[in-house]
Structures are given as structure tokens and as C-alpha cells.
N, CA, C and O of each residue as an XYZ file, in Angstrom:
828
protein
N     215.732     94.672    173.193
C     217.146     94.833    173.536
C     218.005     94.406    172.357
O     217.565     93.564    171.574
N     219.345     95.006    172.171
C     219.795     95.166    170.529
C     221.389     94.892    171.653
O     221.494     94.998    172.875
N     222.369     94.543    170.658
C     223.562     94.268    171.165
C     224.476     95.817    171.405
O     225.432     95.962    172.166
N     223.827     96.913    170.476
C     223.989     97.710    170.976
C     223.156     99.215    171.056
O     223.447    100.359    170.705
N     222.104     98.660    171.632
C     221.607     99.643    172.447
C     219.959     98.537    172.790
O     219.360     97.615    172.236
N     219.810     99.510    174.224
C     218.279     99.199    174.974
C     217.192    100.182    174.893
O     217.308    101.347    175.276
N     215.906     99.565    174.273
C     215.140    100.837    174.079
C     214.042     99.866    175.007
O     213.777     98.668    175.107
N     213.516    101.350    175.703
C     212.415    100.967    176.399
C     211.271    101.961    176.245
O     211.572    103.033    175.722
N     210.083    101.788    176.595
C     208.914    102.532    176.266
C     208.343    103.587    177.566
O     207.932    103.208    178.662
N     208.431    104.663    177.194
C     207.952    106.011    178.092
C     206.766    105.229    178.916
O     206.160    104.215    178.569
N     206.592    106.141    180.324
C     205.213    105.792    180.491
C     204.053    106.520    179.623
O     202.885    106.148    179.738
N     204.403    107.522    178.794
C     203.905    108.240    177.799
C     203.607    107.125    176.777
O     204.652    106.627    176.359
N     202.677    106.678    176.339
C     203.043    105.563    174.934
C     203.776    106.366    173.691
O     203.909    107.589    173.656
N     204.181    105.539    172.782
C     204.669    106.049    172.163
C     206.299    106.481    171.942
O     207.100    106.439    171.008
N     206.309    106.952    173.461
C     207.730    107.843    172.992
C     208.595    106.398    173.904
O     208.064    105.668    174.741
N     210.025    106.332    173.407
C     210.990    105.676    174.124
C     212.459    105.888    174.414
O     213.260    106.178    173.526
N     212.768    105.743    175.611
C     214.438    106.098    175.439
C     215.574    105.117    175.497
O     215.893    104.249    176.309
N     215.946    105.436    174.657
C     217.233    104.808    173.864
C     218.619    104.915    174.575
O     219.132    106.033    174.541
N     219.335    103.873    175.243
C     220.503    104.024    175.866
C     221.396    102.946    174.966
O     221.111    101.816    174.570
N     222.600    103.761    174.805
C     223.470    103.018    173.727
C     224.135    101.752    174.767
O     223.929    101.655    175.977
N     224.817    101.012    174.082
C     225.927    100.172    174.932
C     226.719    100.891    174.106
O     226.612    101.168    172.912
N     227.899    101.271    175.298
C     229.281    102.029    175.367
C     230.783    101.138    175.313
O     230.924    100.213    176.113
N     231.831    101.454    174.380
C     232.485    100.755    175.031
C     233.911    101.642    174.867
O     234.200    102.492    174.025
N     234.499    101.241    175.725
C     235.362    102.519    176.437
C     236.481    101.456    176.359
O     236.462    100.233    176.493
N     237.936    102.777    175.968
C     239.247    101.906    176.210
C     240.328    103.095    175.935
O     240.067    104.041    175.192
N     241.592    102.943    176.628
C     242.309    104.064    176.891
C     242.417    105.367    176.015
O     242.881    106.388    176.525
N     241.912    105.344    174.441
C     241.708    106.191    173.942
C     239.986    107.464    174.269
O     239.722    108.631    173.979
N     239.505    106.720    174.745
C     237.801    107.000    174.916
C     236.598    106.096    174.908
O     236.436    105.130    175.654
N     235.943    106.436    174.168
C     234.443    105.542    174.064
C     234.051    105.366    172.639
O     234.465    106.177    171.810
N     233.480    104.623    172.373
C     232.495    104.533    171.307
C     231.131    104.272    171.355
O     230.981    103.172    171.886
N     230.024    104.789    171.035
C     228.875    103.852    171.061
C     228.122    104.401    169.607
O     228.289    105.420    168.935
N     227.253    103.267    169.471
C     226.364    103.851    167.864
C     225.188    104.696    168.466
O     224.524    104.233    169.393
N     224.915    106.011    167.905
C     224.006    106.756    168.618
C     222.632    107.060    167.574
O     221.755    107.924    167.570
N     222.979    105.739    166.610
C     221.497    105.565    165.855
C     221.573    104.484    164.784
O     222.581    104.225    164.127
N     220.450    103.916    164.693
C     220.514    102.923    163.932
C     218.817    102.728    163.652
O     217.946    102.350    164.436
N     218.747    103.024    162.627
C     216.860    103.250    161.920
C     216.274    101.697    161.935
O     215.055    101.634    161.779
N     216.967    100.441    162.099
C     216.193     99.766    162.349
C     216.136     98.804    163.845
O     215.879     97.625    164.090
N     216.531    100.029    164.678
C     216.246     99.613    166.335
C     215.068    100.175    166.306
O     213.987     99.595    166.400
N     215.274    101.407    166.164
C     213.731    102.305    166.337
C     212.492    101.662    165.518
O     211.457    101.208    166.007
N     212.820    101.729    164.267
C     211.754    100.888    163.514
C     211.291     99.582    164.262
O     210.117     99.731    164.601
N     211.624     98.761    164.516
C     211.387     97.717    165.112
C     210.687     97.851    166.123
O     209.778     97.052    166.347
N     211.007     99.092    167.113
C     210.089     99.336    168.312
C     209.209     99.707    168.404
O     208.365     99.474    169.270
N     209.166    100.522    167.357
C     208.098    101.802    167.292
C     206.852    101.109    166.095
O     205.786    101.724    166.054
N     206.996     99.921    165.201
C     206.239     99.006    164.529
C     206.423     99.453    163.530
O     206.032     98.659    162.674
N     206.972    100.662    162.945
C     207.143    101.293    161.339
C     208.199    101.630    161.037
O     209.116    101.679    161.858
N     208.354    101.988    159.615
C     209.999    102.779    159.466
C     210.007    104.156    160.341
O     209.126    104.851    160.846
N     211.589    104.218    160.267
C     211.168    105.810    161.047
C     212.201    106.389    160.221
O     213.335    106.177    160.651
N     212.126    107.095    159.102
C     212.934    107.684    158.375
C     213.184    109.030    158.559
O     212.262    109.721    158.992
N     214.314    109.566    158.299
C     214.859    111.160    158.553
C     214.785    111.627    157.768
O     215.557    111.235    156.892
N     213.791    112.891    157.364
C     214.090    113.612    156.922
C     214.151    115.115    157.004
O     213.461    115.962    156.435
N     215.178    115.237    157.879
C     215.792    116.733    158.332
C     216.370    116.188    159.935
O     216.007    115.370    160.780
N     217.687    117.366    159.728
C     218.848    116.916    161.561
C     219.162    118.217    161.929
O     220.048    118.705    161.228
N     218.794    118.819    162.661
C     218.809    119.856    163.334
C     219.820    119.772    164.912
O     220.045    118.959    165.808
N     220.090    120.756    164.641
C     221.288    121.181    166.209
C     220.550    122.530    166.763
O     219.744    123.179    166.097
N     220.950    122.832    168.060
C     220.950    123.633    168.655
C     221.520    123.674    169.795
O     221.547    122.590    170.378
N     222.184    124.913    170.544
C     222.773    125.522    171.014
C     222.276    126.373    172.484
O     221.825    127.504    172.302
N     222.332    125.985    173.560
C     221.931    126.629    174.571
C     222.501    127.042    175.613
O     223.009    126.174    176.323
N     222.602    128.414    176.028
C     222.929    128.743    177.329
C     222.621    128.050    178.438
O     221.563    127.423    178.402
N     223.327    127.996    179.498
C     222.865    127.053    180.979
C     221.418    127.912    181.598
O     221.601    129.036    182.068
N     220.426    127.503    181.579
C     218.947    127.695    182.293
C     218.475    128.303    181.089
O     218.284    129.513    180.964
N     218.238    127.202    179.961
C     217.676    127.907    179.113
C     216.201    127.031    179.197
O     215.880    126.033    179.841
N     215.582    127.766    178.378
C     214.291    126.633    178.628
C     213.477    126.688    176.774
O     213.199    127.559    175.949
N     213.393    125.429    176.868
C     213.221    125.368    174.986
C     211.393    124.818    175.177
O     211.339    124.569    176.382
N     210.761    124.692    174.914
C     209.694    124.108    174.554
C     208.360    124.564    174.818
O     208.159    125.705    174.402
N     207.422    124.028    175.368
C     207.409    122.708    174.984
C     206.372    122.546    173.153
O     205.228    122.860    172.824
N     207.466    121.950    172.459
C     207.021    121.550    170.941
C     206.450    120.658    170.587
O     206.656    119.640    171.247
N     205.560    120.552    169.526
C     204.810    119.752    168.521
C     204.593    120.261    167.296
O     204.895    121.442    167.121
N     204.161    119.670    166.450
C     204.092    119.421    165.128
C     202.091    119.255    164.645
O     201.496    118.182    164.738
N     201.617    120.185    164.308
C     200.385    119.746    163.916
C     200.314    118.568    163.065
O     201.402    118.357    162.528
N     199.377    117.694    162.745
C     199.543    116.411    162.384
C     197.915    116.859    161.107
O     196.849    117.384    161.429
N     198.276    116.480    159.999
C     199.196    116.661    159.066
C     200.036    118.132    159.025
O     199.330    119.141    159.043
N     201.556    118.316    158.970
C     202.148    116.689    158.458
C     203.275    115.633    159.576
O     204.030    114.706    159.282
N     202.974    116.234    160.811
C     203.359    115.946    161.922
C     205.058    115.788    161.746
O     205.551    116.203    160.697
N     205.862    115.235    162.694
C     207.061    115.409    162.353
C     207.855    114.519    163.907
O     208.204    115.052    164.960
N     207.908    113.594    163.662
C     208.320    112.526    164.549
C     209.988    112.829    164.905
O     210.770    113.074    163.987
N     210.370    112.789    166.141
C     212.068    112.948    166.441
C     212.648    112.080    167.209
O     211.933    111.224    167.730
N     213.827    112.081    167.424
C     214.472    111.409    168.140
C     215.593    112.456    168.519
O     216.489    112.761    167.732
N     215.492    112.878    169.539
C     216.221    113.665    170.333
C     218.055    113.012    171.309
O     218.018    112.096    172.131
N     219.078    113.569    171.017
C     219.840    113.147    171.993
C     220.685    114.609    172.273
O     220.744    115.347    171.290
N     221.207    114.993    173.265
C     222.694    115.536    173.945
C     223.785    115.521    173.548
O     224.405    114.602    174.084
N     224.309    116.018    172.935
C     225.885    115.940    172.488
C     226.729    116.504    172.867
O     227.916    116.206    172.730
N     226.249    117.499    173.460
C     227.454    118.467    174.446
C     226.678    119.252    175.401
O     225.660    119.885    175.122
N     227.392    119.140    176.887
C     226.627    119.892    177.660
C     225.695    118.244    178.569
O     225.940    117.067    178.838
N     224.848    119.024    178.677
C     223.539    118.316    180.152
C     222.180    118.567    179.898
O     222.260    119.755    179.586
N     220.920    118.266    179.807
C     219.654    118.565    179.778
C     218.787    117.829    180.626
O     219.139    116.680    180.895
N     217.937    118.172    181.007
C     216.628    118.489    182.195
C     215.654    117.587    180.266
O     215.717    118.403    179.346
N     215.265    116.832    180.038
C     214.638    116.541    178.814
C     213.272    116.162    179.182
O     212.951    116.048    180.364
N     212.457    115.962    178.219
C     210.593    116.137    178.691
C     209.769    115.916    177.363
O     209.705    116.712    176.426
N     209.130    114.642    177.463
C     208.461    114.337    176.899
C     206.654    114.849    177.470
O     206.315    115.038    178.638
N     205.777    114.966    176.241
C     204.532    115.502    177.009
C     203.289    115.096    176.019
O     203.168    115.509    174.865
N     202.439    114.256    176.657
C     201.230    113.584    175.735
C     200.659    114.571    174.900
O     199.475    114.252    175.009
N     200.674    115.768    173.970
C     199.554    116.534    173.526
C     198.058    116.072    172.927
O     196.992    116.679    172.824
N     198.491    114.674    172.571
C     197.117    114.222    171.804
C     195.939    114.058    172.385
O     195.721    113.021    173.012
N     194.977    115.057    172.276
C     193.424    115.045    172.583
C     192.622    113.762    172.738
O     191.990    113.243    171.818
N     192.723    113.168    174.321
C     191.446    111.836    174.189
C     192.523    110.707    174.629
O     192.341    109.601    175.136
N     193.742    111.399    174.244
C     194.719    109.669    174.673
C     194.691    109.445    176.198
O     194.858    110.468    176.863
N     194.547    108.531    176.732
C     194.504    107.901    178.280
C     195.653    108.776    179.060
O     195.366    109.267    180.151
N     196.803    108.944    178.559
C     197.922    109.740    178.841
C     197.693    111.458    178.583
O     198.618    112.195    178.925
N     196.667    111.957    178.084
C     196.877    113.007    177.957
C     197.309    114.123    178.546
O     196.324    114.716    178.986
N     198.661    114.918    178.857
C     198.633    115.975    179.438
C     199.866    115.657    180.100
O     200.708    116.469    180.484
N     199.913    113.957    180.239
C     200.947    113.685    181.152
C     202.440    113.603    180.550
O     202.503    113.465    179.328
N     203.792    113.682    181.358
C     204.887    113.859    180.833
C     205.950    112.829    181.693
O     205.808    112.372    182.827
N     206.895    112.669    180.873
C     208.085    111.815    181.583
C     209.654    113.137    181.252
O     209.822    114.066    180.463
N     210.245    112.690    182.031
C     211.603    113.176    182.446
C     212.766    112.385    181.975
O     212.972    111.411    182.698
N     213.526    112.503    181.055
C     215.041    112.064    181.071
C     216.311    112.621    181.133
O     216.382    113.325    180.126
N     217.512    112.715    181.841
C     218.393    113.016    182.114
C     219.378    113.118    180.856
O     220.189    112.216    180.641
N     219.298    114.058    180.169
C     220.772    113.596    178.853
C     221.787    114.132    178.940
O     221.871    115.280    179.375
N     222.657    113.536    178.605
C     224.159    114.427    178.629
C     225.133    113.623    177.383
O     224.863    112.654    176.673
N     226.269    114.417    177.465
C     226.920    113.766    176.299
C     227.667    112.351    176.282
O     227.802    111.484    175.418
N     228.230    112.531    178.021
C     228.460    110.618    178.027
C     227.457    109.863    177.820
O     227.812    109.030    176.986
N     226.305    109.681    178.147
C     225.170    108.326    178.417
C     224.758    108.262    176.943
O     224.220    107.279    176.433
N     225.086    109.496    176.252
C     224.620    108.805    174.596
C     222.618    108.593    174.771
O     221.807    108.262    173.908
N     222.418    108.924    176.134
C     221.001    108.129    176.072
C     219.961    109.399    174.920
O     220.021    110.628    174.889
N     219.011    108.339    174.032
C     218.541    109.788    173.168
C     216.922    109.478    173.472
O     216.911    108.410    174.084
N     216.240    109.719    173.388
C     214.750    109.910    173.297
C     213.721    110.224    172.096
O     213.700    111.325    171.545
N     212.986    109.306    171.788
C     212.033    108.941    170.555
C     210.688    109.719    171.004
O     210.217    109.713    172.142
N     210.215    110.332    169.975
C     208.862    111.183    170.406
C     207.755    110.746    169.196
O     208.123    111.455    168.259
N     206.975    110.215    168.874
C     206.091    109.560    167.739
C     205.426    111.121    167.451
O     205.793    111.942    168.293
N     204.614    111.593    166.516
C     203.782    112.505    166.285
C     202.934    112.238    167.186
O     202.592    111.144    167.637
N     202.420    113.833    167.579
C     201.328    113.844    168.452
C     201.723    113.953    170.164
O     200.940    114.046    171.109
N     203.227    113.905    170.175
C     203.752    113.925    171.603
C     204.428    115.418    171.535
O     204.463    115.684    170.333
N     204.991    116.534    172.289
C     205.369    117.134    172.861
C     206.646    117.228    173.305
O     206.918    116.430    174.202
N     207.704    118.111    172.881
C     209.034    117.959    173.631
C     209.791    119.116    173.797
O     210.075    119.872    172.868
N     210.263    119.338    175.428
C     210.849    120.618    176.134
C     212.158    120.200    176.537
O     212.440    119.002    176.509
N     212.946    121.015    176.889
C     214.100    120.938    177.816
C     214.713    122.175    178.618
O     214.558    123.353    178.295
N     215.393    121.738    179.654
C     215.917    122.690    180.257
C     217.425    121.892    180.110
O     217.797    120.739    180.333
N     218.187    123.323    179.540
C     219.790    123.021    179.871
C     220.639    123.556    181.153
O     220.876    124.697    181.549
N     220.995    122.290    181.630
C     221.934    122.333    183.439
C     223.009    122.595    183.140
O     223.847    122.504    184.037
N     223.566    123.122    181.483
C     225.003    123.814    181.241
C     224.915    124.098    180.440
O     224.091    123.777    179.584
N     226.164    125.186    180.396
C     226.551    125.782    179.630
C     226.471    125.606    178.030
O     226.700    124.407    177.872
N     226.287    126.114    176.916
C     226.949    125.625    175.824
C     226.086    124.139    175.393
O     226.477    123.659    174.329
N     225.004    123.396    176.073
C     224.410    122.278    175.349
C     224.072    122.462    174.076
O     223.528    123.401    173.497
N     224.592    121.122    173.621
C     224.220    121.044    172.145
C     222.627    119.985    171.947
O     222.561    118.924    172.568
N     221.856    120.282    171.349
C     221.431    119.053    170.950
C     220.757    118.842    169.676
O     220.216    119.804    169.128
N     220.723    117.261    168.954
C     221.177    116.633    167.923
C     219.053    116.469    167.860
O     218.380    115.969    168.761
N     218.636    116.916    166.862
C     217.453    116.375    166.205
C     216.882    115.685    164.955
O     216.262    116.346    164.121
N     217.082    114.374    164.816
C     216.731    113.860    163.861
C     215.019    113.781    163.737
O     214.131    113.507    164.543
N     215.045    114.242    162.021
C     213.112    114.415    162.534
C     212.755    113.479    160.840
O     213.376    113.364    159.784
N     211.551    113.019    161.320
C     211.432    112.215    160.496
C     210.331    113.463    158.915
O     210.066    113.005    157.803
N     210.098    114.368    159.200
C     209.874    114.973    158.028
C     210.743    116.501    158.156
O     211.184    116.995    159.194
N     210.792    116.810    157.384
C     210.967    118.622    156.673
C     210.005    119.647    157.808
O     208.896    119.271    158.186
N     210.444    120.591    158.133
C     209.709    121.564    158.783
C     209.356    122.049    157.453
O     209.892    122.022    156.345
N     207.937    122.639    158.095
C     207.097    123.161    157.411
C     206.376    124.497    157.933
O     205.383    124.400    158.653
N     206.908    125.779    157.546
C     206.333    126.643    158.450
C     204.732    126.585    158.975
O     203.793    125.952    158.492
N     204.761    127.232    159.819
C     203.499    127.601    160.031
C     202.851    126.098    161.037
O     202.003    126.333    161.897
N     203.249    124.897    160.859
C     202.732    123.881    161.764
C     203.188    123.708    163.303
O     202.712    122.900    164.100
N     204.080    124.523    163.515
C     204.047    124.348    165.121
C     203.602    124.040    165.626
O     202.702    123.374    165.115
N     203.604    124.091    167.293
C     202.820    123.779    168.080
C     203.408    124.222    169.281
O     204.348    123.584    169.756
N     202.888    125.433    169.939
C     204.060    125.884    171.319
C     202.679    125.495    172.250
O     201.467    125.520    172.036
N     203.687    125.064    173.584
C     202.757    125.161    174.326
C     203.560    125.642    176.214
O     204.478    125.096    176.826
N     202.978    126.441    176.464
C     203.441    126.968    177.960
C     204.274    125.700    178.834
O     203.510    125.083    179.576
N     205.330    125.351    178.853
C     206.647    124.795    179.576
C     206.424    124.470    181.171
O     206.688    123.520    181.907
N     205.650    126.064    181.358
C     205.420    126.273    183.000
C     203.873    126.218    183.279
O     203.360    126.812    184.227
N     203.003    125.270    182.154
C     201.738    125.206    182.662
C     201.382    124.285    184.083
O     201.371    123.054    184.060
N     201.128    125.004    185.175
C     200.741    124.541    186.385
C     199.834    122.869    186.034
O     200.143    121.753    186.452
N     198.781    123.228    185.218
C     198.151    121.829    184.983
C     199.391    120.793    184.560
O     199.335    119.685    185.092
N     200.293    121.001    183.826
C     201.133    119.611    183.641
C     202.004    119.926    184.449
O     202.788    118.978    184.500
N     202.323    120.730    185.124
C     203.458    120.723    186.302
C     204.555    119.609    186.230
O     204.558    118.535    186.833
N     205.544    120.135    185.302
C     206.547    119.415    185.059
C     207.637    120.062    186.175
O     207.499    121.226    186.552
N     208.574    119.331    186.600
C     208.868    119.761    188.005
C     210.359    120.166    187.241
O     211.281    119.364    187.388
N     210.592    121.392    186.435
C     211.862    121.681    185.910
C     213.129    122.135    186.848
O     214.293    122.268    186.470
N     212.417    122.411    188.642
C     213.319    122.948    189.902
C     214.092    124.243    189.434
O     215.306    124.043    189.430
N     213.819    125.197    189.136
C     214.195    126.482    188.884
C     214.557    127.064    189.774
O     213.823    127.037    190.762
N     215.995    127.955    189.862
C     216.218    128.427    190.864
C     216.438    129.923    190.504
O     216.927    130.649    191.370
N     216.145    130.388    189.406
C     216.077    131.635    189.028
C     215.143    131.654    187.320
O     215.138    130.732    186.504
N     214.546    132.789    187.214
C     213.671    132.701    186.082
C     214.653    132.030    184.900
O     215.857    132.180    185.107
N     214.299    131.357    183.771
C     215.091    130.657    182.775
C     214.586    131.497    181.458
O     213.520    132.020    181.132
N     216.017    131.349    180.804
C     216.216    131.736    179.228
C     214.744    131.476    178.353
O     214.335    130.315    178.357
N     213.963    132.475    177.630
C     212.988    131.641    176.709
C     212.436    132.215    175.878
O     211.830    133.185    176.336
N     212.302    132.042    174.418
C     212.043    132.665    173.188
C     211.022    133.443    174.067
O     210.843    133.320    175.279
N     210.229    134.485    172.962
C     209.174    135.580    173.007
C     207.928    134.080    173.117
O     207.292    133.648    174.079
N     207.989    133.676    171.815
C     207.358    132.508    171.765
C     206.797    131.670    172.575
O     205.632    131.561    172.958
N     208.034    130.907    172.868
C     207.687    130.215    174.268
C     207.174    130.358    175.428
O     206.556    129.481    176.033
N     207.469    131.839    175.937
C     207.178    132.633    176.463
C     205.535    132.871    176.996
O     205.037    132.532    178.070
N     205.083    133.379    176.166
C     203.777    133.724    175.291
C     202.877    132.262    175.076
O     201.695    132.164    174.745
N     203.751    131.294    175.350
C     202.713    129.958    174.735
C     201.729    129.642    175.293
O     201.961    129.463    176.489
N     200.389    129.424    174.940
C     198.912    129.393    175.610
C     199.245    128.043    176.214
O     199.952    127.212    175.644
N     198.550    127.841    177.704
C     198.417    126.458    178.263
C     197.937    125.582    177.375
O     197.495    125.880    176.265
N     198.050    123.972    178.063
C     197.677    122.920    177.053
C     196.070    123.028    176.709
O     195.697    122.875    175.546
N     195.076    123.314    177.833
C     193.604    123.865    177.987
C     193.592    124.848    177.036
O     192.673    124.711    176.228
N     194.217    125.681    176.880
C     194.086    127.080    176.260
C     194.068    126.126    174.628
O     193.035    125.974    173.977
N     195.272    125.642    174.261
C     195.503    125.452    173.043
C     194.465    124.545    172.699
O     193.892    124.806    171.641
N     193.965    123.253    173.509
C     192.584    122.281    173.402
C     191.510    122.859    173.025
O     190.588    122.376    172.367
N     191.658    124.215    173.567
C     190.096    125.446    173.361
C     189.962    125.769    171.858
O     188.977    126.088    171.192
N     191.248    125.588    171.535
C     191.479    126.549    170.384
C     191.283    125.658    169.321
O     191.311    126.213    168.222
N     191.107    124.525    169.309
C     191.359    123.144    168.199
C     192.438    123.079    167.838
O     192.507    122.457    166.778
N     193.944    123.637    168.422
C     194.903    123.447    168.211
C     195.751    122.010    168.050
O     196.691    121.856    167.270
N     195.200    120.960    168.984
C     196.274    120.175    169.318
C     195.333    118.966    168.242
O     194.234    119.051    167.694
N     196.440    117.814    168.287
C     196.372    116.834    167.749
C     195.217    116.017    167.934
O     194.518    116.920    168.393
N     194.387    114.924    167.942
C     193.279    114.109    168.586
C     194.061    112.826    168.590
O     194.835    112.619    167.655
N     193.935    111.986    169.514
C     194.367    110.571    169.519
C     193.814    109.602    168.891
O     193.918    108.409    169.175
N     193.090    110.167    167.847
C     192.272    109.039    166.773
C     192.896    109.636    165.789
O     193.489    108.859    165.041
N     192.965    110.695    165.544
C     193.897    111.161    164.384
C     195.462    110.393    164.179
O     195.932    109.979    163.119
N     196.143    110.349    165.666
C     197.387    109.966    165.689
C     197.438    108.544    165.290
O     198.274    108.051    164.532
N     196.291    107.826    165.976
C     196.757    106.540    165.899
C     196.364    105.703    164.465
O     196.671    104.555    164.147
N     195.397    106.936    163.566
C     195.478    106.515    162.482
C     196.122    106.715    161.482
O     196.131    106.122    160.403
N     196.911    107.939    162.002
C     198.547    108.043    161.126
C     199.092    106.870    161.370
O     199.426    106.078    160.488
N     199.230    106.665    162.737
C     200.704    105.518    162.859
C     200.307    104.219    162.190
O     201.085    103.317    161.877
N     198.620    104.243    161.958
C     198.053    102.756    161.248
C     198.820    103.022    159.766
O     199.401    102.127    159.151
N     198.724    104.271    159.361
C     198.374    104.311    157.968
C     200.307    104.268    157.653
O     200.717    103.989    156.526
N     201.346    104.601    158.877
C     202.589    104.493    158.642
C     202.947    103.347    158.253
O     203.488    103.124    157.170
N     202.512    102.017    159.618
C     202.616    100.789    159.536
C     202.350     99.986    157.941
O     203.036     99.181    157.311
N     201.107    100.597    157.684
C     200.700     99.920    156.307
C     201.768    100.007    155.083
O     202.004     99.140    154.242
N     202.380    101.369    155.229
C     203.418    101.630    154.461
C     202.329    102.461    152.862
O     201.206    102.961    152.786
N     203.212    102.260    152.073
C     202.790    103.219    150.506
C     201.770    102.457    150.220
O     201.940    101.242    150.323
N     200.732    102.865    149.880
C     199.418    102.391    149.210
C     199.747    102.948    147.873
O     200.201    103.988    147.395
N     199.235    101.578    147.416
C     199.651    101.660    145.738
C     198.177    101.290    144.874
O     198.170    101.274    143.643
């Protein structure tokens, strides 16, 4: 807990969400909606940015669900800036105790609340309005070709998105092989792989 903001840990390991302290007065609000050494501190390493991405969504759109092949993986911290989101974190890493499983957070542009995803985790959303914006700080450079799509509406992770009419979704996304499908394929991450990135983060530059 930070004077201004509370981070707590997913039941997912790894990932955590971040709620600012707000403080409000007849003009509006203020809160700090990042600060690299809250996260660092939580997460046991630096967590440096490099690359901030926006995007833009129609109401029932459906974005995900993403990862980053590891190397060179690509760690985020996700928040809401305009608009509402349905948000979703999702274990991809092969072998982790959590695997497969996902948590739910509510974002919008008042609560400021943002969400931390370590490499090797998974992240979707559905937008509940119009016009959502949202803010991606990622801790490396995209790099074509490392993706990682995986089916949004796979029955095995049955993320409960409550759809009340089919939703907005790339060709891509669309098209994305289940989490089984992609496991078949040697697609996804391994949880010995991950956790010896995050060793080898912690250690910092070997010289």
C-alpha cells in the first residue's frame, strides 16, 4: 500500500490491480495513474516502458485474448481512460498451477483502477461503451510476428463476458485457436521459462 495508490495481487500470480487514491475538489479529481516504482516494488523487478499504446473501441467490442511469445515477451500495465471495460486477465503459461485460469476487473475512466500483466499472462476485454479508450504501457517494443491470439470465447476458460448480442472482433481474433489448440501447437509460453525470465529480470544486467 503506497500513499497513493493500492496494489494487490490477481488470483492469477503475477498479474495485479492497481487502484489510485483520488482526490477530488470543486474543480475535479486528480490521481497519479503511474508510478514505476509502485509496480517495481510489487512485482520484485524494474518494470520499465518501453512502448504506450492507445486504442479505441466501439461499445461490444471484444479485443483479445493477447500474449507475447517469451522471448521477447512484453509485460503491460493496462488502464481505461475513456469509456468502461469488461477487463481479463488469463494464465497462458504451460505447467503454472493457475494455468488456463482468469480474473475479471471492472475499468472505467473514474476508478483510474489499471491492471499489471507480467509476461507469460494473457489479456482481453470487452468494451460496455461507446468510444473506450485504453492506455498500454508495455515494458518492451512490439516485435512483429510474436503474438499470441488466443480464442476470447474458449468454452474451456469460460470467461463469463454476458453477451447479449454477437461482439465486434478482428478476423484474427476471430479465427484464434483455443488455449488446447495453441498448447498442441508449442505455441504458448512454459512456466519454467517464465519464471526464469522474471529470475533473470530480478538479477538485473549481467556484466
Amino acid at each position: 500500500m503506497f500513499d497513493s495508490m493500492m496494489v494487490t495481487e490477481l488470483s492469477v500470480p503475477d498479474a495485479y490491480r492497481l487502484t489510485p487514491t483520488k482526490y477530488d475538489d470543486r474543480r475535479g479529481y486528480f490521481y497519479e495513474a503511474f508510478r514505476s516504482e509502485v509496480i517495481s516494488d510489487a512485482i520484485g523487478y524494474p518494470f520499465t516502458v518501453g512502448q504506450a499504446n492507445y486504442s479505441s473501441s466501439r461499445r461490444n467490442t471484444l479485443r483479445g485474448i493477447h500474449g507475447t511469445a517469451l522471448p521477447p515477451g512484453q509485460a503491460k500495465l493496462v488502464t481505461c481512460v475513456r469509456g468502461a471495460v469488461l477487463d481479463v486477465v488469463v494464465d497462458l503459461r504451460v505447467g503454472s498451477p493457475t494455468y488456463g485460469k482468469y480474473e475479471t476487473t471492472l475499468q472505467d475512466e473514474k476508478s483510474g483502477i489499471a491492471v499489471y500483466l507480467a509476461d507469460g499472462l494473457g489479456h482481453a476485454f470487452l468494451t460496455l461503451t461507446d468510444d473506450a479508450c485504453m492506455n498500454y504501457l508495455c515494458s518492451e517494443a512490439y516485435e512483429p510476428g510474436t503474438m499470441l491470439e488466443i480464442d476470447p470465447r474458449d468454452p474451456e476458460i469460460g470467461i463469463p463476458w454476458g453477451l447479449t448480442e454477437p461482439p465486434i472482433m478482428s478476423d484474427k481474433d476471430a479465427g484464434a485457436p483455443t488455449l488446447a489448440e495453441a498448447a498442441a501447437k508449442g505455441l504458448l509460453p512454459t512456466y519454467e521459462d517464465c519464471l526464469a525470465h522474471y529470475a533473470a529480470l530480478k538479477a538485473g544486467p549481467q556484466r
